[in-house]
Short mmCIF file of C-alpha atoms in Angstrom, two decimals:
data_model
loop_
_atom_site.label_atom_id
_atom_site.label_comp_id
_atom_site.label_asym_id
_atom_site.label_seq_id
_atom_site.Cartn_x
_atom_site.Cartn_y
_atom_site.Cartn_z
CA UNK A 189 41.44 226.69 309.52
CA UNK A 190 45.12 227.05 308.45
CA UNK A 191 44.73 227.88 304.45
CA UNK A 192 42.58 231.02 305.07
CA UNK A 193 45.39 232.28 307.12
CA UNK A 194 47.95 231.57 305.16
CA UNK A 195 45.82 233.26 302.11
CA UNK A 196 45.71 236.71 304.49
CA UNK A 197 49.10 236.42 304.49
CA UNK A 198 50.02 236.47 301.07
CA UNK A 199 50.79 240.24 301.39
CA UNK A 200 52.93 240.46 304.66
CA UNK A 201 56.24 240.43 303.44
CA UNK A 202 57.39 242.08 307.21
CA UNK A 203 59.27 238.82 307.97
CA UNK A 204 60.29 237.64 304.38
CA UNK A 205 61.92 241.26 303.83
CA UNK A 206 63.92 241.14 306.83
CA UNK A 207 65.11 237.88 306.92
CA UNK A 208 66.33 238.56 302.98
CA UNK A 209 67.77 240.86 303.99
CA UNK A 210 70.22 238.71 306.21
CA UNK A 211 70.59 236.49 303.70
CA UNK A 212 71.86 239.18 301.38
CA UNK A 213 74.32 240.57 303.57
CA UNK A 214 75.52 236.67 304.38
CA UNK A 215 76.02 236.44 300.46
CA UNK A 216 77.77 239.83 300.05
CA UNK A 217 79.56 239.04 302.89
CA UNK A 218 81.26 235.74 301.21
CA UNK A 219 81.47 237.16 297.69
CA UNK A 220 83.21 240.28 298.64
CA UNK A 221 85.45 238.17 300.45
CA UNK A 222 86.19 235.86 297.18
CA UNK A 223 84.82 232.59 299.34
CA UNK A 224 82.07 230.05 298.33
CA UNK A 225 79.50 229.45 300.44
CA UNK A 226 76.79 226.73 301.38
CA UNK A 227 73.88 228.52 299.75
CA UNK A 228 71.57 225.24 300.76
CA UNK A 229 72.34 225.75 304.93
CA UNK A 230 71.61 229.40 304.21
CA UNK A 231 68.39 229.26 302.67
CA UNK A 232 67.41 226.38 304.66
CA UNK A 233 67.90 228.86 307.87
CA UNK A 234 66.27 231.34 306.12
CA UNK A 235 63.03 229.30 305.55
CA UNK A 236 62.89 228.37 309.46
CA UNK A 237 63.51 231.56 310.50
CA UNK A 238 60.84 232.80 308.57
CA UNK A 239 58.59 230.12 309.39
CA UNK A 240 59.67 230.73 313.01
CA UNK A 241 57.79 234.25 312.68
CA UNK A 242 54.22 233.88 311.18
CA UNK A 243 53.92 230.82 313.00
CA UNK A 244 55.26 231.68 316.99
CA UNK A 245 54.97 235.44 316.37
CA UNK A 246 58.62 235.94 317.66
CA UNK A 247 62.45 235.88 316.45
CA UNK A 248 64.12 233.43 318.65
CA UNK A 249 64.96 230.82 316.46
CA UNK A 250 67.43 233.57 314.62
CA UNK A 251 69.25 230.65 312.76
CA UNK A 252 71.01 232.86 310.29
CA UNK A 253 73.13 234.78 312.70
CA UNK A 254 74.65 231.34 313.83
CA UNK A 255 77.86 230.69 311.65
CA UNK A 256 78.05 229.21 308.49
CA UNK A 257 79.53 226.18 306.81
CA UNK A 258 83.21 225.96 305.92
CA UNK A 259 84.55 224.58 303.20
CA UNK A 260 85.25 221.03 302.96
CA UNK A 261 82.92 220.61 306.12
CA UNK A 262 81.94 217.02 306.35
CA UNK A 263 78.60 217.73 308.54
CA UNK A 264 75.42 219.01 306.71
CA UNK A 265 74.67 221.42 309.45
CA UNK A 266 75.92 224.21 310.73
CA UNK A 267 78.16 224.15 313.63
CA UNK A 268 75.90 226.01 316.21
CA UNK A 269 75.55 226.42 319.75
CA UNK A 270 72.79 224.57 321.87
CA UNK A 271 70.15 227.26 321.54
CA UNK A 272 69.72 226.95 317.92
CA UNK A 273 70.21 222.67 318.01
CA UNK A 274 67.60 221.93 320.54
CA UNK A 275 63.96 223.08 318.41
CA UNK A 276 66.30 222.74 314.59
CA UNK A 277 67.85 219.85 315.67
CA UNK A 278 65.12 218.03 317.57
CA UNK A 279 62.84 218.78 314.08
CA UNK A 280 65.42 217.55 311.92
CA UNK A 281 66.17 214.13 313.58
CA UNK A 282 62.03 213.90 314.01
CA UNK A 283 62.23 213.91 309.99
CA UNK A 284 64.79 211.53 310.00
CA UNK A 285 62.70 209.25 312.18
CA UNK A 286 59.65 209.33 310.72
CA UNK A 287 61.08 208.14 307.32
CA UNK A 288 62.82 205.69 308.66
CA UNK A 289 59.69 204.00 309.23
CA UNK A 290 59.07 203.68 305.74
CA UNK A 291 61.89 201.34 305.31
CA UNK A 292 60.33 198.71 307.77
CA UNK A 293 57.30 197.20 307.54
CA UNK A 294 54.70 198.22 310.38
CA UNK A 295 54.90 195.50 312.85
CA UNK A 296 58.39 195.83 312.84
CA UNK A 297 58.93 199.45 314.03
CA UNK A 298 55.33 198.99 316.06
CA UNK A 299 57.15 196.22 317.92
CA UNK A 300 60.39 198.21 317.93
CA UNK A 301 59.03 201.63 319.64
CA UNK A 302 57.22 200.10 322.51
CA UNK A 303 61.26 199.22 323.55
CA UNK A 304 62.95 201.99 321.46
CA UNK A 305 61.22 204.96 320.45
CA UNK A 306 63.43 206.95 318.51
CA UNK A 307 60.97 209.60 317.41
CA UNK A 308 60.10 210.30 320.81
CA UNK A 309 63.43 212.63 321.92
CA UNK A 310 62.60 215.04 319.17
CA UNK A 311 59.47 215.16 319.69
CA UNK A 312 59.31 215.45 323.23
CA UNK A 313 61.39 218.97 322.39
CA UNK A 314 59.41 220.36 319.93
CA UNK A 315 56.29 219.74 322.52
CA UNK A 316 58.48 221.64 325.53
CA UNK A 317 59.10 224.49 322.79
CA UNK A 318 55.87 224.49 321.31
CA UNK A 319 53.58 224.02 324.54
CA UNK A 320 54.39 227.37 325.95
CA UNK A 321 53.76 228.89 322.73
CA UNK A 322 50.23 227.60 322.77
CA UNK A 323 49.14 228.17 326.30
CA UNK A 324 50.27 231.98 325.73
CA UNK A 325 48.42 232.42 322.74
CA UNK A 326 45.33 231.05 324.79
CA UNK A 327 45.83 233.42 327.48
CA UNK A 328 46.01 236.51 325.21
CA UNK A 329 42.38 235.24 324.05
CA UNK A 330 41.60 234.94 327.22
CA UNK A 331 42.81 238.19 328.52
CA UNK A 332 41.09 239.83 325.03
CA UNK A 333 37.80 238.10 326.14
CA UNK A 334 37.99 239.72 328.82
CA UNK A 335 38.70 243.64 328.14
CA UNK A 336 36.48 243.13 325.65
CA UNK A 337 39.18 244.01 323.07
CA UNK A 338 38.62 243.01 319.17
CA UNK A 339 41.33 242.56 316.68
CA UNK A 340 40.67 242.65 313.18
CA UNK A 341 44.56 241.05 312.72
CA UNK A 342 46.39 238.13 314.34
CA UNK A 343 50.34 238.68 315.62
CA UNK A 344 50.82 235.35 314.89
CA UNK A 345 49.73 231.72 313.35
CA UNK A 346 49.40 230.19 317.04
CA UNK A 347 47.02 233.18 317.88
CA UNK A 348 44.57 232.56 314.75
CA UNK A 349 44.94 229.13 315.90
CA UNK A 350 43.57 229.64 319.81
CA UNK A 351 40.76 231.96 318.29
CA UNK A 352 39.02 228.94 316.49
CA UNK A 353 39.93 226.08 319.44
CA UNK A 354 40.98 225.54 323.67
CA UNK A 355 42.75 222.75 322.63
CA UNK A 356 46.61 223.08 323.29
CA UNK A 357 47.55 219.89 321.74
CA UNK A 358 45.48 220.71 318.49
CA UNK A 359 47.42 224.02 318.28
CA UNK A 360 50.72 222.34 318.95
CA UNK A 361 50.14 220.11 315.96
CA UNK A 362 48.57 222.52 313.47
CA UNK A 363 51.91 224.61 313.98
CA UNK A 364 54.21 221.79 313.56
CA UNK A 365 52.48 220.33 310.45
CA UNK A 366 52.88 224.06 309.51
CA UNK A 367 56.47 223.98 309.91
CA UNK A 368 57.13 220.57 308.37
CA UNK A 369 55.23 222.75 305.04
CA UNK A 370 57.23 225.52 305.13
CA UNK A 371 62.78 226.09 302.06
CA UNK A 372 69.79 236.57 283.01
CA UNK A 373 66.52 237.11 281.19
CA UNK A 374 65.13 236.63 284.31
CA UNK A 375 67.57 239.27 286.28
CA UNK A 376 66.97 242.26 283.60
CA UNK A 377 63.30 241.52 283.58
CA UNK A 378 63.55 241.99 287.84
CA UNK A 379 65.75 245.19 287.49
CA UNK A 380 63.45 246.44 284.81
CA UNK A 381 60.36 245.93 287.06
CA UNK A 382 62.03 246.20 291.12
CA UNK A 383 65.41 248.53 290.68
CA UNK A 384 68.34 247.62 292.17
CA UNK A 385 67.50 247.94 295.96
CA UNK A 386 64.38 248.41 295.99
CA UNK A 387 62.02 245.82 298.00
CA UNK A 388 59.66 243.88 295.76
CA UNK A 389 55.83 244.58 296.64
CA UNK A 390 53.53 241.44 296.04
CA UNK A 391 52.24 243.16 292.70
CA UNK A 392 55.48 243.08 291.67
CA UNK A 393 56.14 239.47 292.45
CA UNK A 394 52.50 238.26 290.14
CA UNK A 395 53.75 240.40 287.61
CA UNK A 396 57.18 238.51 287.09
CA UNK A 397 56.06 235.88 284.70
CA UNK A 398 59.27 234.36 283.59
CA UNK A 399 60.33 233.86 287.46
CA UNK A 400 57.62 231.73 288.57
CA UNK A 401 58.61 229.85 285.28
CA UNK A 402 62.14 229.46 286.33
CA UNK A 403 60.70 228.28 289.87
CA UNK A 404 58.01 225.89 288.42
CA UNK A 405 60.73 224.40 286.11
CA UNK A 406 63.17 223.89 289.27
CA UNK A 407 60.01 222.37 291.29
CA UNK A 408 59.28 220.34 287.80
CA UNK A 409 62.89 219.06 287.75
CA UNK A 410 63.86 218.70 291.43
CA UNK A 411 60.20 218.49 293.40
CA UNK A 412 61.04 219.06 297.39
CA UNK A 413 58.89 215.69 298.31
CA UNK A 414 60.18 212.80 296.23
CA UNK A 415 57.23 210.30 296.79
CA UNK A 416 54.08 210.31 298.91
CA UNK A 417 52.45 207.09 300.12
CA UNK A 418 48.69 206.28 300.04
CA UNK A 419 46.93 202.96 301.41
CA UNK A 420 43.85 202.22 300.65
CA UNK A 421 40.43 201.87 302.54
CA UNK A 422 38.43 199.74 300.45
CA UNK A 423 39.06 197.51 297.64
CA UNK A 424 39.63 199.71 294.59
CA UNK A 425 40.19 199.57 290.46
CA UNK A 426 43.03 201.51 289.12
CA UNK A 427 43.46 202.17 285.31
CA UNK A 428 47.28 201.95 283.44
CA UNK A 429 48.81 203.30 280.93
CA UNK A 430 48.79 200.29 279.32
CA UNK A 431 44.68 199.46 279.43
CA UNK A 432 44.62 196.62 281.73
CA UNK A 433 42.56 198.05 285.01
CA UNK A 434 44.74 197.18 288.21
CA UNK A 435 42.35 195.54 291.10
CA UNK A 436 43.88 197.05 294.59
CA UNK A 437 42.72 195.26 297.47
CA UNK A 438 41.83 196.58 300.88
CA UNK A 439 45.44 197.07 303.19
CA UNK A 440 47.73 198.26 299.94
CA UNK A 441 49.89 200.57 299.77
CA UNK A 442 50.62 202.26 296.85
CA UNK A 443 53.95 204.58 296.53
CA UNK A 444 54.47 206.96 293.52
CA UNK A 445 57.33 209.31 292.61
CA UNK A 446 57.19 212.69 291.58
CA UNK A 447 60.75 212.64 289.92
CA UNK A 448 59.20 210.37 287.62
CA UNK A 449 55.91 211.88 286.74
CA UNK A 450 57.48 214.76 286.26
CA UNK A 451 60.24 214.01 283.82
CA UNK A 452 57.61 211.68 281.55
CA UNK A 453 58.48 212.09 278.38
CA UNK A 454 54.70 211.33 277.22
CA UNK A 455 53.90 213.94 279.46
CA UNK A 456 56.23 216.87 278.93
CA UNK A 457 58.13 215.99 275.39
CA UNK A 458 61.49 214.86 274.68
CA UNK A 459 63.08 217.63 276.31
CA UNK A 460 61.57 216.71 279.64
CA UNK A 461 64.83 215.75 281.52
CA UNK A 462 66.10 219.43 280.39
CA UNK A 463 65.77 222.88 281.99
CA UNK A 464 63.55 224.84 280.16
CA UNK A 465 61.26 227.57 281.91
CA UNK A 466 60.09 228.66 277.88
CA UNK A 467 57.75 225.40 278.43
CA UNK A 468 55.63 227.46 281.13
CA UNK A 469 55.58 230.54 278.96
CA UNK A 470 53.01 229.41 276.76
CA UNK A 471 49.47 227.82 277.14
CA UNK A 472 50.70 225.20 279.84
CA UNK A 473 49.61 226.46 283.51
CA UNK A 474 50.77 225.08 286.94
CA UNK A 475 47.39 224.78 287.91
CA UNK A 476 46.34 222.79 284.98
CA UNK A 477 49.20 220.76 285.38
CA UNK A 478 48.38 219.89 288.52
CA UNK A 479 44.44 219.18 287.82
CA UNK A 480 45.49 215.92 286.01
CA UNK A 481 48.53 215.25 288.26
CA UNK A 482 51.54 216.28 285.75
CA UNK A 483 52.84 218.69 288.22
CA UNK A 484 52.65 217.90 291.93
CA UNK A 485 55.07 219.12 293.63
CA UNK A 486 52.73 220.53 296.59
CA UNK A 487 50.53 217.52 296.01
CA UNK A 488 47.15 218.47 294.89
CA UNK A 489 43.64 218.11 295.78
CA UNK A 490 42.08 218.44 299.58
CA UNK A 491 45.50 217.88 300.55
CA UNK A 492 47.65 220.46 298.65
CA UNK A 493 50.63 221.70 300.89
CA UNK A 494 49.20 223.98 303.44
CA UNK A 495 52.51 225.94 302.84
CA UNK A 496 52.77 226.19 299.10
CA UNK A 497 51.60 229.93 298.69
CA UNK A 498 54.04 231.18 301.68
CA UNK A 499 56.71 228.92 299.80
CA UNK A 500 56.18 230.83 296.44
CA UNK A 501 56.47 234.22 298.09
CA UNK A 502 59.56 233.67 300.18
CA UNK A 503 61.04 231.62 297.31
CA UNK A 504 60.24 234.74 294.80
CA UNK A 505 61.18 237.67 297.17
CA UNK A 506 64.68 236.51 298.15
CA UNK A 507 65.52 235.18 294.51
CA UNK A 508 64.59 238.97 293.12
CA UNK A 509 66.58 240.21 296.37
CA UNK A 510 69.77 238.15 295.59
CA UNK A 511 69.82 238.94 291.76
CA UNK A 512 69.18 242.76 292.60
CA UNK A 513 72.69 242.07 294.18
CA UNK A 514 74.49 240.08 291.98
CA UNK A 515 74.91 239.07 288.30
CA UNK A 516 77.14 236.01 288.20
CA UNK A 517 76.97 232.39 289.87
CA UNK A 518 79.21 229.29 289.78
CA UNK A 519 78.75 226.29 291.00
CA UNK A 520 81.93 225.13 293.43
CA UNK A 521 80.69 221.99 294.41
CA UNK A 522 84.21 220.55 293.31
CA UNK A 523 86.28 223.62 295.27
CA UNK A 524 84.28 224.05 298.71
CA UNK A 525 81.74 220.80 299.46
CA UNK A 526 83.37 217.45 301.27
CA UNK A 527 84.88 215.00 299.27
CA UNK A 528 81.85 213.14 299.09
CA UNK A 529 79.09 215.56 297.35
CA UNK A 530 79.93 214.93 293.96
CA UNK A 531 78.18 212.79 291.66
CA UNK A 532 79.65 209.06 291.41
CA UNK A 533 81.84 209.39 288.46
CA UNK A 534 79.97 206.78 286.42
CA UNK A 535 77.00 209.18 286.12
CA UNK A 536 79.30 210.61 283.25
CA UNK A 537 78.90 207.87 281.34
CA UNK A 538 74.91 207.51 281.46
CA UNK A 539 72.27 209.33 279.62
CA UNK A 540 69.95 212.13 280.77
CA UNK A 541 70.84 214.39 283.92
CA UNK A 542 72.77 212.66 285.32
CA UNK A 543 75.51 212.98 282.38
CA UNK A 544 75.74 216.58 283.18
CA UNK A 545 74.85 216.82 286.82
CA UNK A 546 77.13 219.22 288.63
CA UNK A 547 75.68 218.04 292.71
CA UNK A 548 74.52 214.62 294.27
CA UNK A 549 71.06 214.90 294.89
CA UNK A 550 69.63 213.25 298.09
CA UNK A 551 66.59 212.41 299.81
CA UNK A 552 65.22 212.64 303.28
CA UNK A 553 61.67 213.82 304.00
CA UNK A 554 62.48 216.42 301.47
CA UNK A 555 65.33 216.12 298.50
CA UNK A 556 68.36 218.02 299.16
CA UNK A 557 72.41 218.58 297.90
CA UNK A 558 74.99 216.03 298.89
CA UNK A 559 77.19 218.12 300.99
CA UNK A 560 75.71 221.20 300.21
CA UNK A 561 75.06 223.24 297.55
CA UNK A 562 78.32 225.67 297.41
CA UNK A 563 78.25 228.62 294.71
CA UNK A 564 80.60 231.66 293.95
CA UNK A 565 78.84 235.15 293.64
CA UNK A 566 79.84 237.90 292.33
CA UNK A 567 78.51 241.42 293.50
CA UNK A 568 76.62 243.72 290.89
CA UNK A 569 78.70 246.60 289.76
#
């Protein structure tokens, strides 16, 4: 029900384009100015207020016209008024909640939540936002039903959603498991192939090889979901690396990271802790990567991200957008984050990325920057 919608929508760049396009003038804005800026908050606003669109059909989350991040600012988000806190807020602490949980065993946050619920605040507020969303897009079925009036085209996700089910809490849930999936070679091959201002088409975007290979490679080395959990359902036999088979017993849970698979040296050669799009420029293919579980970082199989095409084109567009605009980038972690975003200092000493690591990677439901991610850009002459 979700993926063949999502697979319509591979073309409507109506909401990407527009929302770039606030992005881009947020950039400008700072580099024109000479000031760094928190390039992780604005991209993060950019993906829910994208999200916000082909899923509700409407503009109110608006997160990027909220003010941005000041330098040295100790707090990861935004200081912004209620409006854009209560549905953000409520589904960023509903994150935070829900991996908690992971770090206790069952019967102790089972016993905990019948006292203490703390996933029930946030996600009493995404209900109250996302229940009238719901029972309107059942009434314009309704009300279609009725005149008799066919669409070939849904507004929105919620309204493909009520043509296929009555069910308001089934809607309500499809559109926040939605949510929770959807955030110089390569410049003169762009220019080359878009211009300098004009808007990429989605012909344009499959045609730009060596930038799904710089996004593949940034997925490969930094994959949004760090692990994924599985338990299984009947007693099971797992092979190793090593030849032994591993007996797993009814009730187990088994935990993997994607970090790890994906930096396997066996697996990708000895450069695999290195940057290198060139390795996706030759016979090696995302999808075949993914086929025997090399590269995951949608997941794969029956339950691939429901979001990963919609992340591709929204990652692609405002990438070719931004270096349209500009043609240098530094990294001012040191100059602009808080005090507390930069690597420990011991990392220097160690071996592999984290030698020459420049930002403090952390993890929550997704992985994210320390602090931030602050850059200096500089505006294409």
């Amino acid at each position: 029900m979700a993926s063949s919608k999502c697979s319509s929508l591979l073309c409507d760049f109506d909401a990407i384009s527009k929302n770039s396009d606030k992005v881009i003038s947020l950039l400008k804005g700072k580099a024109v100015a000479s000031e760094p800026c928190d390039v992780q908050d604005i991209f993060e606003r950019f993906t829910m207020d994208t999200a916000g669109e082909f899923l509700f059909g409407n503009d109110e989350l608006n997160t990027l016209s909220y003010p941005l991040r000041q330098p040295r600012s100790s707090n990861t988000s935004s200081s912004t008024p209620k409006d854009y806190g209560g549905f953000v807020n409520a589904y960023t602490e509903a994150n935070r909640a829900a991996l908690e949980r992971y770090s206790f065993p069952p019967l102790f946050w089972t016993m905990r939540d019948l006292f203490n619920d703390p996933l029930a605040p946030p996600i009493d507020a995404l209900s109250d936002y996302l229940e009238p969303l719901a029972i309107k897009a059942l009434e314009l079925k309704r009300q279609r039903q009725v005149e008799k009036h066919m669409v070939t085209e849904e507004v929105s996700y919620s309204e493909h959603l009520a043509a296929s089910t009555d069910d308001v809490k089934l809607i309500k849930d499809q559109l926040l498991n939605m949510m929770l999936a959807a955030r110089d070679t390569v410049r003169i091959k762009i220019i080359d192939k878009c211009g300098l201002a004009e808007a990429p088409a989605y012909e344009d975007i499959k045609q730009l090889k060596y930038l799904r290979a710089v996004i593949d490679e940034t997925l490969r080395i930094f994959p949004p979901v760090t692990n994924n959990l599985r338990e299984y359902q009947s007693n099971g036999v797992v092979p190793t690396m090593d030849g032994p088979m591993f007996i797993a017993q009814k009730g187990m849970k088994i935990m993997w990271s994607y970090p790890a698979m994906h930096r396997r040296k066996d697996l990708w050669g000895e450069d695999a802790e290195e940057f290198n799009p060139e390795r996706w420029m030759g016979d090696r293919a995302p999808n075949d990567c993914s086929k025997d579980c090399q590269f995951m970082p949608f997941h794969g199989g029956p339950r691939i991200c429901l979001g990963m095409d919609l992340a591709y084109n929204e990652s692609s567009f405002v990438l070719i957008r931004i270096l349209q605009t500009f043609d240098s980038f530094t990294v001012a972690q040191a100059e602009a984050g808080p005090l507390d975003c930069l690597p420990p200092a011991e990392w220097k000493t160690r071996k592999g990325r984290e030698a020459t690591e420049e930002f403090w990677p952390g993890q929550g439901i997704t992985m994210f920057s320390n602090g931030g991610m602050w850059l200096r850009m500089h505006v294409a002459q």
